Amino acid sequence: MAPPGPAGAHPTSAEPLSRSIFRKFLLMLCSLLTSLYVFYCLAERCQTLSGPVVGLSGGGEETGAPGRGVLAGGPRELAARPAAAQRKRFLQLKQWRRRRRPVRRDGGEEVAWEEETPGLAGGPGGSGAGSSVAEAPPGTLALLLDEGSKQLPQAIIIGVKKGGTRALLEFLRVHPDVRAVGAEPHFFDRSYDKGLAWYRDLMPRTLEGQITMEKTPSYFVTREAPARISAMSKDTKLIVVVRDPVTRAISDYTQTLSKRPDIPTFESLTFKNRTTGLIDTSWSAIQIGIYAKHLEHWLRHFPIRQMLFVSGERLISDPAGELGRVQDFLGLKRIITDKHFYFNKTKGFPCLKKAEGSSKPHCLGKTKGRTHPEIDHEVVQRLREFYRPFNLKFYQMTGHDFGWDG
């Protein structure tokens, strides 16, 4: 039997127990703080990775193992990725890109669906009304902001005014492999002296396998434009949206009339002499429609195989069919189909069920599809007679009968 302790001493059995609990508490606290520190460091590292992104598959799941996110790495991993995976990454970017309301240009025309694009502020022709890059929303880890590069356009919609160029560009921008500047740069007609570096800076960033595009309809009637575009790249693909020149001239006049209600009548502007029926070809609304004359200048610098002529009429009656031709011409997979369009009976032309970067249906702005004024039937017939020989020559040059004289 153990001898009793000294008088006045307390039991010591509880003392080791309390020290053990305290040591465990300290150990757990240290473990927790260490875990928090490691988590914080990892989060900071993720934010600074070169081009991080969680890729989404077509089914909405993250790329990699089902139900598990995969964080993409830097440029080396990007180069090793197939084009399809890069497209998925690009599609994520569309979920947060901000869109602008229609802006008003110097001439007063409202432009619908304009994308905010870097470098266009104060651009030529009133095209850059405060354009800027939209900020990424919190939590996206700055998706793709540092990926890709700005390239000179490989394809340009060069004309024609009031032919349907805006509609074509917006339809094309639904395609994940097409990146296009929203506003018209007017580089090859108004700002050529600013240089190619300035022009390139207007373009959006693209990944490998994507096409950079722009559209400026006035290029088609600018004498210097063919040589200038050829000097940039002889391989540039050119798209021309053409429309019945008589209807196009009336549409051109209608647009001007909406901005300047005091202009003379269409009939008085059409003729140099109404009695003799002599057409005034110096009026731009008439001159633009002499397509064969303008095409001759382009064929001195580009082979006809590098040019695609899109029917403005078919772009309304069969948008998917025309977009199929355009996608083939650009070497793109046919992704834009009938399922992307619906016909708006009020406006009288097709609209997108889902516009680029949006989940809502969208039509072109109110400046598109204006009601044309009534034009004297004899004036229309005289214009058709005037354009007929030029149309026939244009059909021969392009190898396509657009049916404007039927």
PDB file of N, CA, C and O in Angstrom, residues 38-104:
ATOM      1  N   VAL A  38      -2.407  27.499 -46.357  1.00  0.00           N
ATOM      2  CA  VAL A  38      -2.169  26.777 -47.615  1.00  0.00           C
ATOM      3  C   VAL A  38      -3.285  27.073 -48.618  1.00  0.00           C
ATOM      4  O   VAL A  38      -3.038  27.309 -49.802  1.00  0.00           O
ATOM      5  N   PHE A  39      -4.534  27.052 -48.146  1.00  0.00           N
ATOM      6  CA  PHE A  39      -5.665  27.348 -49.017  1.00  0.00           C
ATOM      7  C   PHE A  39      -5.555  28.754 -49.594  1.00  0.00           C
ATOM      8  O   PHE A  39      -5.807  28.991 -50.774  1.00  0.00           O
ATOM      9  N   TYR A  40      -5.168  29.701 -48.750  1.00  0.00           N
ATOM     10  CA  TYR A  40      -5.005  31.092 -49.201  1.00  0.00           C
ATOM     11  C   TYR A  40      -3.924  31.205 -50.262  1.00  0.00           C
ATOM     12  O   TYR A  40      -4.088  31.870 -51.284  1.00  0.00           O
ATOM     13  N   CYS A  41      -2.800  30.525 -50.048  1.00  0.00           N
ATOM     14  CA  CYS A  41      -1.702  30.561 -51.019  1.00  0.00           C
ATOM     15  C   CYS A  41      -2.123  29.948 -52.354  1.00  0.00           C
ATOM     16  O   CYS A  41      -1.803  30.455 -53.428  1.00  0.00           O
ATOM     17  N   LEU A  42      -2.842  28.825 -52.281  1.00  0.00           N
ATOM     18  CA  LEU A  42      -3.316  28.185 -53.509  1.00  0.00           C
ATOM     19  C   LEU A  42      -4.274  29.090 -54.259  1.00  0.00           C
ATOM     20  O   LEU A  42      -4.239  29.193 -55.492  1.00  0.00           O
ATOM     21  N   ALA A  43      -5.167  29.760 -53.548  1.00  0.00           N
ATOM     22  CA  ALA A  43      -6.131  30.670 -54.186  1.00  0.00           C
ATOM     23  C   ALA A  43      -5.400  31.808 -54.875  1.00  0.00           C
ATOM     24  O   ALA A  43      -5.740  32.203 -55.994  1.00  0.00           O
ATOM     25  N   GLU A  44      -4.372  32.360 -54.212  1.00  0.00           N
ATOM     26  CA  GLU A  44      -3.599  33.436 -54.819  1.00  0.00           C
ATOM     27  C   GLU A  44      -2.871  32.949 -56.062  1.00  0.00           C
ATOM     28  O   GLU A  44      -2.769  33.634 -57.059  1.00  0.00           O
ATOM     29  N   ARG A  45      -2.372  31.723 -56.004  1.00  0.00           N
ATOM     30  CA  ARG A  45      -1.668  31.146 -57.155  1.00  0.00           C
ATOM     31  C   ARG A  45      -2.611  30.976 -58.332  1.00  0.00           C
ATOM     32  O   ARG A  45      -2.262  31.265 -59.475  1.00  0.00           O
ATOM     33  N   CYS A  46      -3.821  30.524 -58.068  1.00  0.00           N
ATOM     34  CA  CYS A  46      -4.803  30.344 -59.140  1.00  0.00           C
ATOM     35  C   CYS A  46      -5.098  31.647 -59.848  1.00  0.00           C
ATOM     36  O   CYS A  46      -5.294  31.693 -61.044  1.00  0.00           O
ATOM     37  N   GLN A  47      -5.154  32.727 -59.087  1.00  0.00           N
ATOM     38  CA  GLN A  47      -5.495  34.023 -59.682  1.00  0.00           C
ATOM     39  C   GLN A  47      -4.407  34.525 -60.604  1.00  0.00           C
ATOM     40  O   GLN A  47      -4.638  35.349 -61.463  1.00  0.00           O
ATOM     41  N   THR A  48      -3.160  34.051 -60.421  1.00  0.00           N
ATOM     42  CA  THR A  48      -2.048  34.571 -61.211  1.00  0.00           C
ATOM     43  C   THR A  48      -1.584  33.626 -62.294  1.00  0.00           C
ATOM     44  O   THR A  48      -0.613  33.900 -62.985  1.00  0.00           O
ATOM     45  N   LEU A  49      -2.251  32.485 -62.460  1.00  0.00           N
ATOM     46  CA  LEU A  49      -1.882  31.572 -63.533  1.00  0.00           C
ATOM     47  C   LEU A  49      -2.107  32.225 -64.875  1.00  0.00           C
ATOM     48  O   LEU A  49      -2.997  33.031 -65.052  1.00  0.00           O
ATOM     49  N   SER A  50      -1.312  31.847 -65.900  1.00  0.00           N
ATOM     50  CA  SER A  50      -1.459  32.411 -67.241  1.00  0.00           C
ATOM     51  C   SER A  50      -2.657  31.800 -67.917  1.00  0.00           C
ATOM     52  O   SER A  50      -2.633  30.659 -68.337  1.00  0.00           O
ATOM     53  N   GLY A  51      -3.745  32.569 -68.035  1.00  0.00           N
ATOM     54  CA  GLY A  51      -4.936  32.121 -68.746  1.00  0.00           C
ATOM     55  C   GLY A  51      -5.674  30.983 -68.114  1.00  0.00           C
ATOM     56  O   GLY A  51      -6.036  30.043 -68.788  1.00  0.00           O
ATOM     57  N   PRO A  52      -5.937  30.985 -66.812  1.00  0.00           N
ATOM     58  CA  PRO A  52      -6.665  29.877 -66.212  1.00  0.00           C
ATOM     59  C   PRO A  52      -8.129  29.907 -66.606  1.00  0.00           C
ATOM     60  O   PRO A  52      -8.704  30.954 -66.792  1.00  0.00           O
ATOM     61  N   VAL A  53      -8.729  28.735 -66.689  1.00  0.00           N
ATOM     62  CA  VAL A  53     -10.140  28.648 -67.019  1.00  0.00           C
ATOM     63  C   VAL A  53     -10.640  27.251 -66.723  1.00  0.00           C
ATOM     64  O   VAL A  53      -9.909  26.287 -66.867  1.00  0.00           O
ATOM     65  N   VAL A  54     -11.854  27.163 -66.311  1.00  0.00           N
ATOM     66  CA  VAL A  54     -12.486  25.859 -66.165  1.00  0.00           C
ATOM     67  C   VAL A  54     -13.301  25.622 -67.412  1.00  0.00           C
ATOM     68  O   VAL A  54     -14.267  26.319 -67.674  1.00  0.00           O
ATOM     69  N   GLY A  55     -12.904  24.662 -68.243  1.00  0.00           N
ATOM     70  CA  GLY A  55     -13.577  24.438 -69.512  1.00  0.00           C
ATOM     71  C   GLY A  55     -14.896  23.747 -69.310  1.00  0.00           C
ATOM     72  O   GLY A  55     -15.019  22.846 -68.498  1.00  0.00           O
ATOM     73  N   LEU A  56     -15.893  24.159 -70.101  1.00  0.00           N
ATOM     74  CA  LEU A  56     -17.210  23.530 -70.024  1.00  0.00           C
ATOM     75  C   LEU A  56     -17.432  22.694 -71.249  1.00  0.00           C
ATOM     76  O   LEU A  56     -17.159  23.108 -72.363  1.00  0.00           O
ATOM     77  N   SER A  57     -17.985  21.517 -71.067  1.00  0.00           N
ATOM     78  CA  SER A  57     -18.342  20.689 -72.194  1.00  0.00           C
ATOM     79  C   SER A  57     -19.714  21.083 -72.680  1.00  0.00           C
ATOM     80  O   SER A  57     -20.400  21.893 -72.097  1.00  0.00           O
ATOM     81  N   GLY A  58     -20.103  20.472 -73.809  1.00  0.00           N
ATOM     82  CA  GLY A  58     -21.396  20.815 -74.371  1.00  0.00           C
ATOM     83  C   GLY A  58     -22.537  20.525 -73.436  1.00  0.00           C
ATOM     84  O   GLY A  58     -23.585  21.141 -73.502  1.00  0.00           O
ATOM     85  N   GLY A  59     -22.390  19.578 -72.548  1.00  0.00           N
ATOM     86  CA  GLY A  59     -23.450  19.221 -71.634  1.00  0.00           C
ATOM     87  C   GLY A  59     -23.469  20.064 -70.395  1.00  0.00           C
ATOM     88  O   GLY A  59     -24.256  19.830 -69.499  1.00  0.00           O
ATOM     89  N   GLY A  60     -22.585  21.038 -70.298  1.00  0.00           N
ATOM     90  CA  GLY A  60     -22.570  21.912 -69.153  1.00  0.00           C
ATOM     91  C   GLY A  60     -21.676  21.431 -68.042  1.00  0.00           C
ATOM     92  O   GLY A  60     -21.511  22.086 -67.040  1.00  0.00           O
ATOM     93  N   GLU A  61     -21.041  20.227 -68.176  1.00  0.00           N
ATOM     94  CA  GLU A  61     -20.128  19.729 -67.169  1.00  0.00           C
ATOM     95  C   GLU A  61     -18.741  20.242 -67.462  1.00  0.00           C
ATOM     96  O   GLU A  61     -18.404  20.620 -68.564  1.00  0.00           O
ATOM     97  N   GLU A  62     -17.916  20.248 -66.452  1.00  0.00           N
ATOM     98  CA  GLU A  62     -16.573  20.738 -66.626  1.00  0.00           C
ATOM     99  C   GLU A  62     -15.725  19.697 -67.316  1.00  0.00           C
ATOM    100  O   GLU A  62     -15.880  18.502 -67.141  1.00  0.00           O
ATOM    101  N   THR A  63     -14.759  20.195 -68.095  1.00  0.00           N
ATOM    102  CA  THR A  63     -13.904  19.300 -68.854  1.00  0.00           C
ATOM    103  C   THR A  63     -13.080  18.428 -67.927  1.00  0.00           C
ATOM    104  O   THR A  63     -12.622  18.843 -66.895  1.00  0.00           O
ATOM    105  N   GLY A  64     -12.813  17.195 -68.350  1.00  0.00           N
ATOM    106  CA  GLY A  64     -12.046  16.265 -67.524  1.00  0.00           C
ATOM    107  C   GLY A  64     -12.970  15.192 -66.993  1.00  0.00           C
ATOM    108  O   GLY A  64     -13.930  14.782 -67.628  1.00  0.00           O
ATOM    109  N   ALA A  65     -12.682  14.725 -65.809  1.00  0.00           N
ATOM    110  CA  ALA A  65     -13.523  13.700 -65.211  1.00  0.00           C
ATOM    111  C   ALA A  65     -14.883  14.262 -64.919  1.00  0.00           C
ATOM    112  O   ALA A  65     -15.026  15.397 -64.556  1.00  0.00           O
ATOM    113  N   PRO A  66     -15.948  13.472 -65.085  1.00  0.00           N
ATOM    114  CA  PRO A  66     -17.298  13.967 -64.844  1.00  0.00           C
ATOM    115  C   PRO A  66     -17.440  14.530 -63.452  1.00  0.00           C
ATOM    116  O   PRO A  66     -17.044  13.914 -62.468  1.00  0.00           O
ATOM    117  N   GLY A  67     -18.072  15.717 -63.404  1.00  0.00           N
ATOM    118  CA  GLY A  67     -18.337  16.337 -62.132  1.00  0.00           C
ATOM    119  C   GLY A  67     -17.121  16.924 -61.466  1.00  0.00           C
ATOM    120  O   GLY A  67     -17.159  17.275 -60.304  1.00  0.00           O
ATOM    121  N   ARG A  68     -15.978  17.009 -62.164  1.00  0.00           N
ATOM    122  CA  ARG A  68     -14.760  17.495 -61.539  1.00  0.00           C
ATOM    123  C   ARG A  68     -14.157  18.593 -62.399  1.00  0.00           C
ATOM    124  O   ARG A  68     -13.988  18.453 -63.598  1.00  0.00           O
ATOM    125  N   GLY A  69     -13.828  19.739 -61.801  1.00  0.00           N
ATOM    126  CA  GLY A  69     -13.247  20.847 -62.542  1.00  0.00           C
ATOM    127  C   GLY A  69     -11.796  20.579 -62.882  1.00  0.00           C
ATOM    128  O   GLY A  69     -11.064  19.960 -62.143  1.00  0.00           O
ATOM    129  N   VAL A  70     -11.374  21.061 -64.062  1.00  0.00           N
ATOM    130  CA  VAL A  70      -9.984  20.944 -64.469  1.00  0.00           C
ATOM    131  C   VAL A  70      -9.471  22.333 -64.783  1.00  0.00           C
ATOM    132  O   VAL A  70     -10.000  23.002 -65.655  1.00  0.00           O
ATOM    133  N   LEU A  71      -8.451  22.759 -64.097  1.00  0.00           N
ATOM    134  CA  LEU A  71      -7.902  24.088 -64.306  1.00  0.00           C
ATOM    135  C   LEU A  71      -6.863  24.029 -65.399  1.00  0.00           C
ATOM    136  O   LEU A  71      -5.873  23.310 -65.293  1.00  0.00           O
ATOM    137  N   ALA A  72      -7.093  24.790 -66.478  1.00  0.00           N
ATOM    138  CA  ALA A  72      -6.156  24.769 -67.598  1.00  0.00           C
ATOM    139  C   ALA A  72      -4.897  25.514 -67.231  1.00  0.00           C
ATOM    140  O   ALA A  72      -4.911  26.445 -66.458  1.00  0.00           O
ATOM    141  N   GLY A  73      -3.809  25.112 -67.870  1.00  0.00           N
ATOM    142  CA  GLY A  73      -2.530  25.726 -67.576  1.00  0.00           C
ATOM    143  C   GLY A  73      -2.195  26.845 -68.521  1.00  0.00           C
ATOM    144  O   GLY A  73      -3.045  27.536 -69.036  1.00  0.00           O
ATOM    145  N   GLY A  74      -0.909  27.055 -68.776  1.00  0.00           N
ATOM    146  CA  GLY A  74      -0.419  28.180 -69.545  1.00  0.00           C
ATOM    147  C   GLY A  74      -0.376  27.906 -71.022  1.00  0.00           C
ATOM    148  O   GLY A  74      -1.020  27.010 -71.537  1.00  0.00           O
ATOM    149  N   PRO A  75       0.455  28.675 -71.756  1.00  0.00           N
ATOM    150  CA  PRO A  75       0.512  28.583 -73.211  1.00  0.00           C
ATOM    151  C   PRO A  75       0.877  27.213 -73.721  1.00  0.00           C
ATOM    152  O   PRO A  75       0.388  26.786 -74.751  1.00  0.00           O
ATOM    153  N   ARG A  76       1.770  26.466 -72.997  1.00  0.00           N
ATOM    154  CA  ARG A  76       2.165  25.151 -73.498  1.00  0.00           C
ATOM    155  C   ARG A  76       0.983  24.197 -73.514  1.00  0.00           C
ATOM    156  O   ARG A  76       0.768  23.449 -74.455  1.00  0.00           O
ATOM    157  N   GLU A  77       0.184  24.228 -72.448  1.00  0.00           N
ATOM    158  CA  GLU A  77      -1.010  23.387 -72.412  1.00  0.00           C
ATOM    159  C   GLU A  77      -1.999  23.825 -73.472  1.00  0.00           C
ATOM    160  O   GLU A  77      -2.652  23.016 -74.098  1.00  0.00           O
ATOM    161  N   LEU A  78      -2.106  25.137 -73.694  1.00  0.00           N
ATOM    162  CA  LEU A  78      -3.037  25.656 -74.702  1.00  0.00           C
ATOM    163  C   LEU A  78      -2.664  25.153 -76.079  1.00  0.00           C
ATOM    164  O   LEU A  78      -3.518  24.755 -76.866  1.00  0.00           O
ATOM    165  N   ALA A  79      -1.362  25.145 -76.374  1.00  0.00           N
ATOM    166  CA  ALA A  79      -0.926  24.701 -77.694  1.00  0.00           C
ATOM    167  C   ALA A  79      -1.227  23.230 -77.904  1.00  0.00           C
ATOM    168  O   ALA A  79      -1.458  22.777 -79.026  1.00  0.00           O
ATOM    169  N   ALA A  80      -1.208  22.461 -76.815  1.00  0.00           N
ATOM    170  CA  ALA A  80      -1.450  21.029 -76.926  1.00  0.00           C
ATOM    171  C   ALA A  80      -2.922  20.694 -77.000  1.00  0.00           C
ATOM    172  O   ALA A  80      -3.295  19.585 -77.349  1.00  0.00           O
ATOM    173  N   ARG A  81      -3.767  21.652 -76.689  1.00  0.00           N
ATOM    174  CA  ARG A  81      -5.201  21.379 -76.677  1.00  0.00           C
ATOM    175  C   ARG A  81      -5.746  21.324 -78.097  1.00  0.00           C
ATOM    176  O   ARG A  81      -5.354  22.120 -78.940  1.00  0.00           O
ATOM    177  N   PRO A  82      -6.708  20.443 -78.387  1.00  0.00           N
ATOM    178  CA  PRO A  82      -7.362  20.457 -79.688  1.00  0.00           C
ATOM    179  C   PRO A  82      -8.231  21.701 -79.838  1.00  0.00           C
ATOM    180  O   PRO A  82      -8.606  22.343 -78.859  1.00  0.00           O
ATOM    181  N   ALA A  83      -8.569  22.022 -81.102  1.00  0.00           N
ATOM    182  CA  ALA A  83      -9.357  23.233 -81.367  1.00  0.00           C
ATOM    183  C   ALA A  83     -10.710  23.180 -80.665  1.00  0.00           C
ATOM    184  O   ALA A  83     -11.219  24.201 -80.208  1.00  0.00           O
ATOM    185  N   ALA A  84     -11.285  21.985 -80.562  1.00  0.00           N
ATOM    186  CA  ALA A  84     -12.607  21.870 -79.923  1.00  0.00           C
ATOM    187  C   ALA A  84     -12.544  22.306 -78.471  1.00  0.00           C
ATOM    188  O   ALA A  84     -13.438  22.990 -77.972  1.00  0.00           O
ATOM    189  N   ALA A  85     -11.466  21.914 -77.772  1.00  0.00           N
ATOM    190  CA  ALA A  85     -11.335  22.297 -76.364  1.00  0.00           C
ATOM    191  C   ALA A  85     -11.152  23.799 -76.237  1.00  0.00           C
ATOM    192  O   ALA A  85     -11.680  24.432 -75.325  1.00  0.00           O
ATOM    193  N   GLN A  86     -10.387  24.382 -77.177  1.00  0.00           N
ATOM    194  CA  GLN A  86     -10.204  25.832 -77.137  1.00  0.00           C
ATOM    195  C   GLN A  86     -11.520  26.545 -77.377  1.00  0.00           C
ATOM    196  O   GLN A  86     -11.795  27.579 -76.778  1.00  0.00           O
ATOM    197  N   ARG A  87     -12.346  25.986 -78.244  1.00  0.00           N
ATOM    198  CA  ARG A  87     -13.650  26.595 -78.510  1.00  0.00           C
ATOM    199  C   ARG A  87     -14.499  26.586 -77.243  1.00  0.00           C
ATOM    200  O   ARG A  87     -15.212  27.544 -76.951  1.00  0.00           O
ATOM    201  N   LYS A  88     -14.451  25.484 -76.488  1.00  0.00           N
ATOM    202  CA  LYS A  88     -15.216  25.418 -75.245  1.00  0.00           C
ATOM    203  C   LYS A  88     -14.770  26.505 -74.278  1.00  0.00           C
ATOM    204  O   LYS A  88     -15.573  27.123 -73.591  1.00  0.00           O
ATOM    205  N   ARG A  89     -13.464  26.712 -74.235  1.00  0.00           N
ATOM    206  CA  ARG A  89     -12.951  27.743 -73.340  1.00  0.00           C
ATOM    207  C   ARG A  89     -13.420  29.112 -73.795  1.00  0.00           C
ATOM    208  O   ARG A  89     -13.776  29.969 -72.997  1.00  0.00           O
ATOM    209  N   PHE A  90     -13.425  29.299 -75.092  1.00  0.00           N
ATOM    210  CA  PHE A  90     -13.858  30.588 -75.635  1.00  0.00           C
ATOM    211  C   PHE A  90     -15.334  30.844 -75.369  1.00  0.00           C
ATOM    212  O   PHE A  90     -15.759  31.952 -75.084  1.00  0.00           O
ATOM    213  N   LEU A  91     -16.137  29.771 -75.440  1.00  0.00           N
ATOM    214  CA  LEU A  91     -17.566  29.925 -75.208  1.00  0.00           C
ATOM    215  C   LEU A  91     -17.852  30.401 -73.795  1.00  0.00           C
ATOM    216  O   LEU A  91     -18.831  31.100 -73.557  1.00  0.00           O
ATOM    217  N   GLN A  92     -16.983  30.014 -72.840  1.00  0.00           N
ATOM    218  CA  GLN A  92     -17.175  30.492 -71.477  1.00  0.00           C
ATOM    219  C   GLN A  92     -17.076  32.007 -71.408  1.00  0.00           C
ATOM    220  O   GLN A  92     -17.782  32.660 -70.659  1.00  0.00           O
ATOM    221  N   LEU A  93     -16.152  32.540 -72.189  1.00  0.00           N
ATOM    222  CA  LEU A  93     -15.955  33.984 -72.181  1.00  0.00           C
ATOM    223  C   LEU A  93     -17.216  34.712 -72.597  1.00  0.00           C
ATOM    224  O   LEU A  93     -17.531  35.787 -72.106  1.00  0.00           O
ATOM    225  N   LYS A  94     -17.991  34.087 -73.492  1.00  0.00           N
ATOM    226  CA  LYS A  94     -19.196  34.740 -73.993  1.00  0.00           C
ATOM    227  C   LYS A  94     -20.250  34.917 -72.908  1.00  0.00           C
ATOM    228  O   LYS A  94     -21.137  35.750 -73.029  1.00  0.00           O
ATOM    229  N   GLN A  95     -20.174  34.104 -71.857  1.00  0.00           N
ATOM    230  CA  GLN A  95     -21.197  34.174 -70.823  1.00  0.00           C
ATOM    231  C   GLN A  95     -21.158  35.479 -70.050  1.00  0.00           C
ATOM    232  O   GLN A  95     -22.148  35.885 -69.462  1.00  0.00           O
ATOM    233  N   TRP A  96     -19.997  36.143 -70.032  1.00  0.00           N
ATOM    234  CA  TRP A  96     -19.924  37.361 -69.233  1.00  0.00           C
ATOM    235  C   TRP A  96     -19.607  38.601 -70.042  1.00  0.00           C
ATOM    236  O   TRP A  96     -19.506  39.689 -69.502  1.00  0.00           O
ATOM    237  N   ARG A  97     -19.413  38.469 -71.362  1.00  0.00           N
ATOM    238  CA  ARG A  97     -19.115  39.659 -72.147  1.00  0.00           C
ATOM    239  C   ARG A  97     -20.307  40.593 -72.167  1.00  0.00           C
ATOM    240  O   ARG A  97     -21.426  40.192 -72.438  1.00  0.00           O
ATOM    241  N   ARG A  98     -20.052  41.838 -71.865  1.00  0.00           N
ATOM    242  CA  ARG A  98     -21.117  42.835 -71.784  1.00  0.00           C
ATOM    243  C   ARG A  98     -21.452  43.353 -73.173  1.00  0.00           C
ATOM    244  O   ARG A  98     -20.581  43.541 -73.989  1.00  0.00           O
ATOM    245  N   ARG A  99     -22.728  43.598 -73.440  1.00  0.00           N
ATOM    246  CA  ARG A  99     -23.149  44.119 -74.728  1.00  0.00           C
ATOM    247  C   ARG A  99     -23.648  45.532 -74.569  1.00  0.00           C
ATOM    248  O   ARG A  99     -24.118  45.945 -73.520  1.00  0.00           O
ATOM    249  N   ARG A 100     -23.590  46.294 -75.648  1.00  0.00           N
ATOM    250  CA  ARG A 100     -23.972  47.690 -75.611  1.00  0.00           C
ATOM    251  C   ARG A 100     -25.323  47.908 -76.256  1.00  0.00           C
ATOM    252  O   ARG A 100     -25.740  47.179 -77.126  1.00  0.00           O
ATOM    253  N   ARG A 101     -25.976  48.945 -75.814  1.00  0.00           N
ATOM    254  CA  ARG A 101     -27.182  49.379 -76.505  1.00  0.00           C
ATOM    255  C   ARG A 101     -26.769  50.050 -77.803  1.00  0.00           C
ATOM    256  O   ARG A 101     -25.618  50.437 -77.979  1.00  0.00           O
ATOM    257  N   PRO A 102     -27.715  50.219 -78.754  1.00  0.00           N
ATOM    258  CA  PRO A 102     -27.352  50.877 -80.006  1.00  0.00           C
ATOM    259  C   PRO A 102     -26.727  52.236 -79.747  1.00  0.00           C
ATOM    260  O   PRO A 102     -27.141  52.978 -78.866  1.00  0.00           O
ATOM    261  N   VAL A 103     -25.695  52.549 -80.541  1.00  0.00           N
ATOM    262  CA  VAL A 103     -25.016  53.828 -80.410  1.00  0.00           C
ATOM    263  C   VAL A 103     -25.296  54.664 -81.650  1.00  0.00           C
ATOM    264  O   VAL A 103     -25.591  54.148 -82.714  1.00  0.00           O
ATOM    265  N   ARG A 104     -25.170  55.947 -81.515  1.00  0.00           N
ATOM    266  CA  ARG A 104     -25.445  56.840 -82.633  1.00  0.00           C
ATOM    267  C   ARG A 104     -24.144  57.338 -83.223  1.00  0.00           C
ATOM    268  O   ARG A 104     -23.269  57.821 -82.536  1.00  0.00           O
TER     269      ARG A 104
END
